[in-house]
């Protein structure tokens, strides 16, 4: 049903086994994206708090001068 107004015909036959495989791959891709996001945030925080090289501030948009 689309917004409770009409029903679209199926575009593919129902296949539970294939659906399970697609769901598994979909969840793996989602976990990989979440892992990359966490690694990127961690690297940005590492540059800001450990290396103190101003990379995070440049990414935020403010150009800072090094002391």
PDB file of C-alpha atoms in Angstrom:
ATOM      1  CA  UNK A   1       0.000   0.000   0.000  1.00  0.00           C
ATOM      2  CA  UNK A   2       1.200   3.496  -0.827  1.00  0.00           C
ATOM      3  CA  UNK A   3      -0.040   6.057   1.722  1.00  0.00           C
ATOM      4  CA  UNK A   4      -3.128   3.920   2.161  1.00  0.00           C
ATOM      5  CA  UNK A   5      -4.378   4.999  -1.279  1.00  0.00           C
ATOM      6  CA  UNK A   6      -3.353   2.266  -3.696  1.00  0.00           C
ATOM      7  CA  UNK A   7      -1.318  -0.894  -3.893  1.00  0.00           C
ATOM      8  CA  UNK A   8       1.663  -1.370  -6.172  1.00  0.00           C
ATOM      9  CA  UNK A   9       2.113  -4.721  -7.866  1.00  0.00           C
ATOM     10  CA  UNK A  10       5.174  -6.735  -6.830  1.00  0.00           C
ATOM     11  CA  UNK A  11       8.210  -6.089  -9.022  1.00  0.00           C
ATOM     12  CA  UNK A  12       9.907  -9.358  -8.064  1.00  0.00           C
ATOM     13  CA  UNK A  13       8.686 -12.703  -6.819  1.00  0.00           C
ATOM     14  CA  UNK A  14       9.001 -13.402  -3.102  1.00  0.00           C
ATOM     15  CA  UNK A  15      12.189 -15.303  -2.249  1.00  0.00           C
ATOM     16  CA  UNK A  16      12.864 -15.682   1.484  1.00  0.00           C
ATOM     17  CA  UNK A  17      16.367 -17.155   1.051  1.00  0.00           C
ATOM     18  CA  UNK A  18      17.494 -14.332  -1.230  1.00  0.00           C
ATOM     19  CA  UNK A  19      15.885 -11.802   1.081  1.00  0.00           C
ATOM     20  CA  UNK A  20      17.911 -13.171   3.991  1.00  0.00           C
ATOM     21  CA  UNK A  21      21.128 -12.934   1.991  1.00  0.00           C
ATOM     22  CA  UNK A  22      20.413  -9.356   0.947  1.00  0.00           C
ATOM     23  CA  UNK A  23      19.599  -8.416   4.531  1.00  0.00           C
ATOM     24  CA  UNK A  24      22.897  -9.959   5.693  1.00  0.00           C
ATOM     25  CA  UNK A  25      24.929  -8.045   3.080  1.00  0.00           C
ATOM     26  CA  UNK A  26      22.982  -4.873   3.863  1.00  0.00           C
ATOM     27  CA  UNK A  27      23.796  -5.184   7.565  1.00  0.00           C
ATOM     28  CA  UNK A  28      27.494  -5.810   6.798  1.00  0.00           C
ATOM     29  CA  UNK A  29      27.665  -2.695   4.632  1.00  0.00           C
ATOM     30  CA  UNK A  30      25.918  -0.703   7.358  1.00  0.00           C
ATOM     31  CA  UNK A  31      28.394  -1.919   9.967  1.00  0.00           C
ATOM     32  CA  UNK A  32      31.308  -1.090   7.668  1.00  0.00           C
ATOM     33  CA  UNK A  33      30.012   2.453   7.157  1.00  0.00           C
ATOM     34  CA  UNK A  34      29.499   2.862  10.904  1.00  0.00           C
ATOM     35  CA  UNK A  35      33.051   1.598  11.520  1.00  0.00           C
ATOM     36  CA  UNK A  36      34.497   4.014   8.972  1.00  0.00           C
ATOM     37  CA  UNK A  37      32.534   6.865  10.537  1.00  0.00           C
ATOM     38  CA  UNK A  38      33.832   5.983  14.003  1.00  0.00           C
ATOM     39  CA  UNK A  39      37.409   5.734  12.683  1.00  0.00           C
ATOM     40  CA  UNK A  40      37.102   9.117  10.969  1.00  0.00           C
ATOM     41  CA  UNK A  41      35.765  10.786  14.101  1.00  0.00           C
ATOM     42  CA  UNK A  42      38.482   9.116  16.170  1.00  0.00           C
ATOM     43  CA  UNK A  43      41.187  10.312  13.773  1.00  0.00           C
ATOM     44  CA  UNK A  44      39.835  13.872  13.881  1.00  0.00           C
ATOM     45  CA  UNK A  45      39.854  13.821  17.691  1.00  0.00           C
ATOM     46  CA  UNK A  46      43.368  12.325  17.686  1.00  0.00           C
ATOM     47  CA  UNK A  47      44.594  15.197  15.525  1.00  0.00           C
ATOM     48  CA  UNK A  48      42.904  17.727  17.798  1.00  0.00           C
ATOM     49  CA  UNK A  49      43.806  16.433  21.250  1.00  0.00           C
ATOM     50  CA  UNK A  50      46.993  14.383  20.744  1.00  0.00           C
ATOM     51  CA  UNK A  51      48.830  15.853  17.775  1.00  0.00           C
ATOM     52  CA  UNK A  52      47.430  19.371  18.250  1.00  0.00           C
ATOM     53  CA  UNK A  53      48.060  20.215  14.604  1.00  0.00           C
ATOM     54  CA  UNK A  54      44.923  22.257  13.870  1.00  0.00           C
ATOM     55  CA  UNK A  55      43.433  19.803  11.365  1.00  0.00           C
ATOM     56  CA  UNK A  56      40.086  19.617  13.143  1.00  0.00           C
ATOM     57  CA  UNK A  57      39.739  23.375  13.287  1.00  0.00           C
ATOM     58  CA  UNK A  58      40.550  23.639   9.574  1.00  0.00           C
ATOM     59  CA  UNK A  59      37.862  21.049   8.842  1.00  0.00           C
ATOM     60  CA  UNK A  60      35.350  22.940  10.953  1.00  0.00           C
ATOM     61  CA  UNK A  61      36.035  26.021   8.850  1.00  0.00           C
ATOM     62  CA  UNK A  62      38.118  28.250  11.063  1.00  0.00           C
ATOM     63  CA  UNK A  63      41.693  28.745   9.963  1.00  0.00           C
ATOM     64  CA  UNK A  64      43.810  28.968  13.099  1.00  0.00           C
ATOM     65  CA  UNK A  65      47.365  30.115  13.414  1.00  0.00           C
ATOM     66  CA  UNK A  66      49.918  27.907  15.094  1.00  0.00           C
ATOM     67  CA  UNK A  67      51.729  29.436  18.080  1.00  0.00           C
TER      68      UNK A  67
END
